[in-house]
Amino acid sequence: NSLCDVVYLHNGNQIQGEIVHRGPRSITVKFPGGSLEISKKKIREIQTEDRLSYLLAECDKHLNRKDFKGAISFLETAQEENPDSLRVEDTLKDVQEKRAAYLLKSLRLTKAREAYEDILQSTPKHPLARTRLKKIKRAIKEAAAEESQGIYELKSGSVFKGYKRLKTLYEK
């Protein structure tokens, strides 16, 4: 694993890269998107970390905020840089499962379906994903049928009944 410098600023931000210049009043940090000169007055501390540890720690921070997209992004970077790491592979699978479960719990069924389909692409025999995907597809199909019935009731003059059916469905 390679090492990287992490510059922690007084404002709470952090910049990760490689310090390529240390001057009397500033430092220059090089990172994949370019480089940045930072005044030493703005710096709280500088640490040198193992790159993989840094990426996994950033993943955890995003995961704690339920920012699954951000967490997965850091894990994908870690996987690109460490393609043989079982730790990264297992963590990525775990985060993908947590994201799918969160979407399902939030009743965002279409997104949950997509998330479980993604899991099955990388792990075709994943039993939990396959089971949950079947339940989600069934729930979406039942909701579509309920919606059609509610619309039919509205159009056929049973306005209160159709309204009540659709309101109940949308509240779910």
mmCIF file of N, CA and C in Angstrom, residues 89 93 96-97 116-127 129-130:
data_model
loop_
_atom_site.group_PDB
_atom_site.id
_atom_site.type_symbol
_atom_site.label_atom_id
_atom_site.label_comp_id
_atom_site.label_asym_id
_atom_site.label_seq_id
_atom_site.Cartn_x
_atom_site.Cartn_y
_atom_site.Cartn_z
ATOM 1 N N GLU A 89 -13.222 -5.858 -1.108
ATOM 2 C CA GLU A 89 -14.309 -6.560 -1.795
ATOM 3 C C GLU A 89 -15.457 -6.852 -0.833
ATOM 4 N N LYS A 93 -19.293 -5.154 -0.832
ATOM 5 C CA LYS A 93 -20.521 -5.966 -0.837
ATOM 6 C C LYS A 93 -21.414 -5.608 0.348
ATOM 7 N N GLN A 96 -23.063 -2.225 -0.271
ATOM 8 C CA GLN A 96 -24.120 -2.351 -1.279
ATOM 9 C C GLN A 96 -25.372 -2.980 -0.669
ATOM 10 N N GLU A 97 -25.183 -3.986 0.182
ATOM 11 C CA GLU A 97 -26.318 -4.619 0.852
ATOM 12 C C GLU A 97 -27.014 -3.640 1.809
ATOM 13 N N TYR A 116 -30.613 -4.177 -5.553
ATOM 14 C CA TYR A 116 -30.494 -5.639 -5.440
ATOM 15 C C TYR A 116 -30.100 -6.270 -6.779
ATOM 16 N N GLU A 117 -30.552 -5.694 -7.879
ATOM 17 C CA GLU A 117 -30.122 -6.197 -9.194
ATOM 18 C C GLU A 117 -28.616 -5.990 -9.381
ATOM 19 N N ASP A 118 -28.107 -4.848 -8.909
ATOM 20 C CA ASP A 118 -26.657 -4.594 -8.968
ATOM 21 C C ASP A 118 -25.886 -5.625 -8.144
ATOM 22 N N ILE A 119 -26.410 -5.944 -6.969
ATOM 23 C CA ILE A 119 -25.760 -6.949 -6.119
ATOM 24 C C ILE A 119 -25.714 -8.290 -6.851
ATOM 25 N N LEU A 120 -26.813 -8.653 -7.501
ATOM 26 C CA LEU A 120 -26.860 -9.936 -8.204
ATOM 27 C C LEU A 120 -25.942 -9.969 -9.425
ATOM 28 N N GLN A 121 -25.635 -8.806 -9.986
ATOM 29 C CA GLN A 121 -24.673 -8.777 -11.096
ATOM 30 C C GLN A 121 -23.291 -9.182 -10.623
ATOM 31 N N SER A 122 -22.901 -8.705 -9.440
ATOM 32 C CA SER A 122 -21.563 -9.037 -8.935
ATOM 33 C C SER A 122 -21.542 -10.361 -8.178
ATOM 34 N N THR A 123 -22.669 -10.738 -7.586
ATOM 35 C CA THR A 123 -22.774 -11.995 -6.837
ATOM 36 C C THR A 123 -24.073 -12.693 -7.253
ATOM 37 N N PRO A 124 -24.045 -13.397 -8.385
ATOM 38 C CA PRO A 124 -25.274 -13.968 -8.949
ATOM 39 C C PRO A 124 -26.042 -14.914 -8.022
ATOM 40 N N LYS A 125 -25.382 -15.581 -7.093
ATOM 41 C CA LYS A 125 -26.071 -16.538 -6.227
ATOM 42 C C LYS A 125 -26.357 -15.972 -4.838
ATOM 43 N N HIS A 126 -26.329 -14.659 -4.714
ATOM 44 C CA HIS A 126 -26.571 -14.016 -3.429
ATOM 45 C C HIS A 126 -28.016 -14.318 -2.995
ATOM 46 N N PRO A 127 -28.204 -15.145 -1.952
ATOM 47 C CA PRO A 127 -29.555 -15.596 -1.597
ATOM 48 C C PRO A 127 -30.466 -14.483 -1.072
ATOM 49 N N ALA A 129 -30.340 -11.222 -1.659
ATOM 50 C CA ALA A 129 -30.694 -10.292 -2.734
ATOM 51 C C ALA A 129 -31.765 -10.905 -3.632
ATOM 52 N N ARG A 130 -31.616 -12.166 -3.958
ATOM 53 C CA ARG A 130 -32.585 -12.834 -4.832
ATOM 54 C C ARG A 130 -33.972 -12.874 -4.166
#
